[in-house]
Amino acid sequence: MIRDQEILDQLTDVISRFVRDRLVPMEAKVSEEDLIPESVINEMRELGLFGMTIPEAYGGMGLTMEEEVFVAFELGQTSPAFRSVFGTNNGIGSAAIVFDGTEDQKNRYLPEYASGRIIGSFCLTEPDVGSDSARVRTVAVKKGDTYIINGIKRFITNAPIAGTFTVMARTDPTEQGARGVSAFVVDANSEGIELGAPDKKMGQQGTQTCDVIFKDVSVPAANLIGGREGKGFFTAMKVLDRGRLHLAALAVGVAERLLEVSLNYAMERKQFGKPIAEHQLIQAMLADSKTEAYAARCMVLDAARKMDEGHKVNTEASCCKLFASEMVGRVADHAVQIHGGYGYITDYAVERLYRDVRLFRLYEGTSQIQQLIIARNLLKKRRGQSSESG
Ligand SMILES: Cc1cc2nc3c(=O)[nH]c(=O)nc-3n(C[C@H](O)[C@H](O)[C@H](O)COP(=O)(O)OP(=O)(O)OC[C@H]3O[C@@H](n4cnc5c(N)ncnc54)[C@H](O)[C@@H]3O)c2cc1C
């Protein structure tokens, strides 16, 4: 749903200019130094990028899912590392409170996230708990009006710059699955929190991830998200549904950038006496990339519109994440191929983007986990239909 086309066009224009004029020229430097300059982060704050999905009542833009998708198409035109800085505030780092927080939690934290004064991080993954995320081992034990949290969280995006962590911890030790998990918002400077060494990654340099270690961290009971135990895993899954659509849209944006760069290169580079773009085997790669990126664009928009209409889009969000993240991997591979040997050299953006997009198939649910979700939902629906007809 687009609330006001003119306002959305203005927003996407501003973001597109910021991406093209400010971010793209510094991609290589950020990648080399593994650092996004504070001055750029401040510009992101001034543009309101930290609060795009936070409701207007709490100082954000309150973008609908469809509007967010159009913004993500633009953000995908540059290195995904830039988006990561404000990505958690618009998604996994704030959404638990947006969806299920108490009014007090919303008033306290959402304006801080929207302005970018506080960066929110999301702590679900653990050393022994990845795809099977309902098995969270971090524990939160109630003592009077506080909870004491102990555990280790792994690969936490933005942990080194976070002001708060949304932490999934087990409050009911007798329940090993999802129902025993609760979500907490934890101030990052709480006593007992330690950060691990920064992770050295294959791509997306500039994005910071590390372990977050909780040792007897005392958290006020008022920070239990939604004020009820046992709801944390379900909150986390709602957060991830929206996040998956956002990531799928981002993947479309990167694929479109890769295609643009490849097309430019193919029209300039000459072999066998003519631009390589005139060789049909190169044209096949360009055509396949365009077709797949277009298909993913259509899917993501359709799912976003359904979500805005109030439909449950658990299956569609996983279809989009699965297809778009795999699609951009193939498009990046074609882009390197079209560039020949130059595609393997770090001076060329396609070499970096090829590594950057690999992550899309891994985080916020691997491709295999998306397949499992889609199949589980299909079977559930069919079984429901059979029991109705039987
Ligand atoms: C850069 C980066 C940033 C991240 N940011 C965050 C963050 O901010 N917050 C957070 O909580 N987490 C974060 N993660 C963690 C990420 O979500 C997990 O890495 C991901 O969910 C996979 O978990 P795992 O790495 O433990 O792999 P595993 O779960 O061990 O999976 C290993 C392989 O087994 C497959 N597999 C697992 N189970 C099945 C099954 N039932 N059937 C078939 N195949 C299966 C997987 O698909 C995968 O191929 C981040 C990870 C990275 C790399």
XYZ file of C-alpha atoms and ligand atoms in Angstrom:
443
model
C 0.000 0.000 0.000
C 1.347 3.414 -0.963
C -0.179 6.130 1.195
C 0.979 9.084 -0.914
C 2.817 8.436 -4.181
C 4.299 11.944 -4.328
C 5.814 11.694 -0.842
C 7.183 8.231 -1.570
C 8.737 9.481 -4.831
C 10.401 12.337 -2.942
C 11.781 9.897 -0.367
C 13.111 7.427 -2.933
C 14.630 10.336 -4.926
C 16.479 11.617 -1.856
C 17.718 8.140 -0.998
C 18.699 7.420 -4.580
C 20.775 10.628 -4.720
C 22.396 9.895 -1.344
C 23.255 6.362 -2.516
C 24.628 7.500 -5.884
C 26.481 10.639 -4.817
C 27.679 9.779 -1.291
C 27.734 6.028 -0.750
C 28.734 4.468 -4.084
C 31.912 6.620 -4.351
C 33.108 5.443 -0.912
C 32.248 1.729 -1.272
C 35.802 0.601 -2.003
C 37.301 2.632 0.870
C 34.721 1.355 3.369
C 35.397 -2.191 2.254
C 39.150 -1.771 2.559
C 39.031 -0.075 5.962
C 36.106 -2.186 7.252
C 34.620 0.979 8.689
C 31.753 3.322 7.837
C 32.754 6.887 8.809
C 30.772 8.476 11.644
C 30.108 11.501 9.402
C 28.176 9.265 6.988
C 26.237 7.699 9.850
C 25.276 11.222 10.935
C 24.049 12.002 7.424
C 21.923 8.843 7.610
C 20.475 10.162 10.881
C 19.696 13.532 9.304
C 17.900 11.843 6.408
C 15.720 9.942 8.876
C 16.967 6.569 7.652
C 17.002 5.063 11.145
C 13.264 5.530 11.623
C 11.730 4.533 8.314
C 9.591 1.677 9.657
C 8.957 3.033 13.135
C 5.391 4.376 13.500
C 4.934 8.121 13.053
C 3.514 8.394 16.583
C 7.008 7.541 17.874
C 8.967 9.813 15.562
C 9.459 7.516 12.572
C 8.112 7.527 9.017
C 5.832 4.510 9.546
C 6.456 3.144 6.052
C 4.077 0.458 4.883
C 5.667 -2.784 3.659
C 5.217 -1.788 0.024
C 6.815 1.610 0.649
C 9.676 -0.080 2.508
C 10.230 -2.403 -0.435
C 10.595 0.555 -2.845
C 13.116 2.122 -0.460
C 15.033 -1.170 -0.192
C 15.260 -1.369 -4.021
C 17.142 1.964 -3.857
C 19.324 0.935 -0.911
C 20.345 -2.179 -2.826
C 22.069 0.020 -5.397
C 25.105 0.211 -3.104
C 27.119 -2.037 -0.839
C 24.699 -3.744 1.603
C 27.052 -2.821 4.458
C 25.699 0.756 4.450
C 22.137 -0.460 4.931
C 23.208 -2.610 7.855
C 24.007 0.453 9.973
C 20.375 1.565 10.075
C 18.907 -1.794 8.987
C 18.580 -3.181 12.503
C 16.733 -0.049 13.725
C 14.232 -0.515 10.906
C 13.931 -4.254 11.387
C 15.222 -6.873 13.766
C 16.557 -4.382 16.321
C 13.300 -2.488 16.886
C 10.460 -4.560 15.454
C 9.918 -6.708 18.557
C 8.929 -3.567 20.451
C 6.948 -2.155 17.503
C 4.937 -5.397 17.216
C 4.621 -6.592 20.785
C 6.102 -4.008 23.174
C 4.146 -2.411 26.006
C 3.179 1.250 25.606
C 5.869 2.164 28.116
C 8.538 0.266 26.111
C 7.365 1.931 22.893
C 7.520 5.412 24.414
C 10.917 4.783 25.921
C 12.766 3.157 23.025
C 11.082 3.816 19.673
C 11.834 7.565 19.461
C 15.484 6.749 20.282
C 15.651 4.168 17.478
C 13.818 6.456 15.050
C 16.315 9.267 15.527
C 19.297 6.917 15.453
C 20.401 8.081 18.917
C 20.271 4.410 19.902
C 21.190 1.499 17.640
C 19.145 -1.634 18.324
C 20.589 -5.132 17.835
C 18.834 -8.500 17.754
C 20.244 -11.452 19.727
C 18.759 -14.798 18.736
C 21.626 -16.944 17.365
C 23.935 -18.773 19.790
C 27.056 -20.939 19.337
C 24.950 -24.145 19.432
C 21.642 -22.648 18.331
C 21.418 -21.497 14.708
C 18.673 -22.651 12.359
C 16.930 -24.511 15.192
C 16.405 -21.172 16.878
C 13.579 -22.266 19.193
C 16.195 -24.206 21.211
C 17.626 -21.018 22.744
C 19.937 -21.875 25.658
C 20.476 -18.396 27.065
C 18.502 -18.276 30.299
C 16.645 -15.509 32.128
C 15.814 -16.339 35.738
C 13.320 -14.168 37.600
C 14.509 -12.712 40.919
C 12.044 -10.279 42.465
C 11.402 -7.565 39.919
C 14.449 -8.366 37.790
C 15.616 -11.162 35.497
C 19.196 -12.463 35.564
C 20.402 -13.312 32.039
C 23.245 -15.721 31.268
C 24.348 -16.967 27.855
C 26.280 -16.257 24.661
C 24.832 -14.803 21.455
C 26.723 -15.180 18.170
C 27.161 -13.114 14.959
C 25.197 -10.150 16.330
C 24.939 -7.387 13.725
C 25.798 -3.917 15.048
C 26.653 -5.285 18.516
C 29.763 -3.077 18.827
C 27.704 0.088 18.273
C 24.436 -1.036 19.876
C 22.633 0.863 22.618
C 20.152 -1.956 23.224
C 19.882 -5.651 22.528
C 16.620 -7.510 21.901
C 17.525 -10.774 23.613
C 15.707 -14.077 23.273
C 16.198 -16.073 26.483
C 14.602 -19.115 28.084
C 12.420 -18.215 31.041
C 10.852 -21.656 31.415
C 13.515 -24.380 31.779
C 10.848 -27.114 31.803
C 9.829 -26.153 28.258
C 12.648 -26.895 25.768
C 10.927 -25.440 22.695
C 9.527 -22.111 21.525
C 7.032 -21.684 24.363
C 9.771 -21.386 26.968
C 11.411 -18.378 25.288
C 10.854 -14.723 26.202
C 12.158 -11.521 24.617
C 13.852 -8.739 26.576
C 15.154 -5.317 25.688
C 18.513 -4.980 27.408
C 20.564 -1.794 27.703
C 23.963 -2.484 26.126
C 25.867 -0.810 28.953
C 24.349 -3.122 31.590
C 26.899 -4.618 33.962
C 27.925 -8.146 32.924
C 27.727 -7.662 29.128
C 30.942 -8.358 27.237
C 31.595 -8.226 23.498
C 33.692 -10.779 21.618
C 36.353 -9.882 19.033
C 34.927 -8.464 15.773
C 34.104 -11.223 13.253
C 36.279 -11.179 10.116
C 33.835 -11.779 7.280
C 33.865 -12.879 3.634
C 32.053 -9.713 2.546
C 29.963 -6.741 3.660
C 33.024 -5.119 5.264
C 31.933 -2.097 7.261
C 29.170 -4.125 8.917
C 30.162 -5.012 12.438
C 29.242 -8.323 14.052
C 30.535 -10.125 17.133
C 29.554 -12.340 20.066
C 27.606 -10.795 22.945
C 28.248 -12.504 26.278
C 25.771 -12.130 29.144
C 27.171 -12.909 32.608
C 24.631 -12.446 35.400
C 23.143 -9.436 33.638
C 20.345 -7.955 35.717
C 17.419 -6.690 33.623
C 14.318 -4.993 35.088
C 11.145 -7.073 34.698
C 9.677 -4.015 32.948
C 12.013 -4.841 30.024
C 10.260 -8.144 29.283
C 8.843 -7.318 25.826
C 5.061 -7.240 25.964
C 5.178 -7.945 29.708
C 4.417 -11.656 29.259
C 6.726 -14.650 29.406
C 6.759 -17.339 26.708
C 5.966 -15.004 23.793
C 9.544 -14.187 22.721
C 10.033 -16.764 20.008
C 6.717 -15.910 18.380
C 7.671 -12.241 18.487
C 11.027 -13.102 16.873
C 9.280 -14.981 14.051
C 7.013 -11.979 13.296
C 10.104 -9.785 13.217
C 11.782 -12.147 10.754
C 8.773 -12.268 8.382
C 8.999 -8.565 7.764
C 12.795 -8.726 7.671
C 12.699 -11.414 4.986
C 10.674 -9.237 2.650
C 13.055 -6.353 3.267
C 16.093 -8.536 2.524
C 14.456 -9.915 -0.621
C 13.847 -6.352 -1.851
C 17.430 -5.438 -1.046
C 18.618 -8.449 -3.066
C 16.538 -7.186 -6.025
C 18.240 -3.788 -5.731
C 21.718 -5.315 -5.735
C 20.807 -7.556 -8.694
C 19.651 -4.510 -10.664
C 22.913 -2.703 -9.869
C 24.951 -5.757 -10.928
C 23.002 -5.931 -14.174
C 23.541 -2.228 -14.866
C 27.298 -2.490 -14.243
C 27.508 -5.650 -16.372
C 25.579 -4.080 -19.235
C 27.854 -1.009 -19.227
C 30.936 -3.204 -19.211
C 29.645 -5.504 -21.927
C 28.914 -2.567 -24.221
C 32.406 -1.106 -23.750
C 34.623 -4.185 -23.701
C 35.554 -5.365 -27.180
C 36.676 -8.878 -28.147
C 36.673 -10.531 -31.578
C 36.264 -7.091 -33.113
C 33.038 -6.026 -31.429
C 31.609 -5.211 -27.997
C 31.133 -8.426 -26.011
C 27.472 -7.352 -25.547
C 26.992 -8.302 -29.186
C 28.022 -11.900 -28.530
C 24.899 -13.925 -27.946
C 26.320 -15.975 -25.073
C 26.888 -12.714 -23.159
C 23.383 -11.588 -24.106
C 22.018 -14.821 -22.628
C 23.590 -14.017 -19.257
C 22.250 -10.454 -19.358
C 18.792 -11.681 -20.324
C 18.698 -14.362 -17.629
C 19.804 -11.848 -14.991
C 17.156 -9.344 -16.069
C 14.437 -12.009 -16.082
C 15.293 -13.287 -12.624
C 15.622 -9.818 -11.090
C 12.273 -8.849 -12.608
C 10.618 -11.998 -11.284
C 11.935 -11.314 -7.786
C 10.804 -7.668 -7.981
C 7.265 -8.770 -8.854
C 7.187 -11.383 -6.097
C 8.366 -9.007 -3.413
C 5.877 -6.317 -4.385
C 3.023 -8.824 -4.441
C 3.905 -10.192 -0.987
C 4.366 -6.679 0.427
C 0.936 -5.605 -0.837
C -0.631 -8.726 0.679
C 1.024 -7.978 4.013
C -0.272 -4.383 3.923
C -3.773 -5.736 3.234
C -3.510 -7.682 6.487
C -2.945 -11.164 5.023
C -0.601 -13.634 6.695
C 2.436 -13.800 4.416
C 4.644 -16.281 6.213
C 4.845 -18.516 3.113
C 5.221 -15.646 0.646
C 7.945 -13.957 2.755
C 9.946 -17.194 2.731
C 9.355 -17.676 -1.026
C 10.667 -14.141 -1.626
C 13.698 -14.532 0.650
C 14.546 -17.905 -0.889
C 14.148 -16.864 -4.513
C 15.634 -13.361 -4.293
C 18.691 -14.360 -2.265
C 19.484 -17.290 -4.566
C 18.696 -15.140 -7.623
C 21.156 -12.403 -6.671
C 23.848 -15.055 -6.191
C 23.328 -16.196 -9.793
C 23.219 -12.618 -11.075
C 26.476 -11.820 -9.244
C 28.056 -14.915 -10.743
C 27.018 -13.826 -14.254
C 28.346 -10.334 -13.533
C 31.787 -11.705 -12.663
C 31.691 -13.924 -15.767
C 30.775 -11.016 -18.043
C 33.699 -9.040 -16.607
C 36.090 -11.911 -17.384
C 39.356 -11.731 -15.432
C 38.580 -8.167 -14.379
C 35.603 -9.496 -12.403
C 38.059 -11.307 -10.151
C 40.049 -8.159 -9.391
C 39.126 -6.087 -6.356
C 39.162 -2.788 -8.313
C 35.842 -3.846 -9.836
C 32.614 -3.507 -7.820
C 31.317 -6.877 -9.028
C 34.107 -8.708 -7.183
C 32.994 -7.111 -3.900
C 29.267 -7.464 -4.519
C 29.751 -11.144 -5.418
C 31.081 -11.713 -1.887
C 28.590 -9.330 -0.245
C 25.465 -11.062 -1.546
C 26.543 -14.511 -0.337
C 25.297 -13.552 3.117
C 21.698 -13.117 1.916
C 21.352 -16.914 1.637
C 22.531 -17.430 5.201
C 21.154 -14.955 7.689
C 17.585 -14.373 8.842
C 16.993 -18.033 7.964
C 19.118 -19.997 5.466
C 17.694 -21.071 2.100
C 17.062 -24.538 3.534
C 15.069 -23.066 6.407
C 12.953 -21.042 3.923
C 12.296 -24.277 2.005
C 11.245 -26.008 5.228
C 8.871 -23.160 6.146
C 7.267 -23.125 2.690
C 6.834 -26.918 2.632
C 5.538 -27.022 6.229
C 2.900 -24.399 5.405
C 1.870 -26.231 2.225
C 1.424 -29.505 4.109
C -0.397 -27.812 6.982
C -2.835 -26.203 4.567
C -3.440 -29.461 2.715
C -3.986 -31.384 5.953
C -6.433 -28.703 7.093
C -8.328 -29.024 3.801
C -8.431 -32.856 4.059
C -9.783 -32.790 7.613
C -12.478 -30.295 6.512
C -13.520 -32.426 3.552
C -13.228 -35.649 5.598
C 27.213 -11.643 9.060
C 26.141 -12.282 9.884
C 25.246 -11.484 10.591
C 24.282 -12.063 11.417
N 23.480 -11.257 12.192
C 22.695 -11.834 13.140
C 21.992 -11.015 14.091
O 22.054 -9.778 14.056
N 21.258 -11.633 15.052
C 21.161 -12.996 15.129
O 20.473 -13.486 16.034
N 21.806 -13.795 14.231
C 22.573 -13.251 13.256
N 23.247 -14.040 12.353
C 23.118 -15.491 12.467
C 22.401 -16.154 11.304
O 21.036 -15.853 11.339
C 22.710 -17.668 11.389
O 24.081 -17.822 11.027
C 21.803 -18.496 10.494
O 20.488 -18.487 10.975
C 22.263 -19.953 10.375
O 22.598 -20.519 11.620
P 24.006 -21.263 11.775
O 25.047 -20.344 11.258
O 24.146 -21.719 13.171
O 23.937 -22.505 10.791
P 23.309 -23.949 11.093
O 21.935 -23.805 11.640
O 24.284 -24.743 11.865
O 23.184 -24.526 9.620
C 24.272 -25.128 8.922
C 23.723 -25.697 7.608
O 22.747 -26.706 7.900
C 21.525 -26.403 7.253
N 20.427 -26.895 8.079
C 20.189 -26.657 9.397
N 19.075 -27.287 9.780
C 18.574 -27.923 8.696
C 17.441 -28.744 8.439
N 16.528 -29.007 9.386
N 17.258 -29.226 7.189
C 18.131 -28.959 6.199
N 19.224 -28.197 6.377
C 19.447 -27.678 7.600
C 21.540 -24.880 7.108
O 20.653 -24.444 6.099
C 22.993 -24.657 6.775
O 23.190 -24.912 5.413
C 24.187 -13.484 11.487
C 25.064 -14.283 10.739
C 26.024 -13.700 9.960
C 26.983 -14.610 9.214
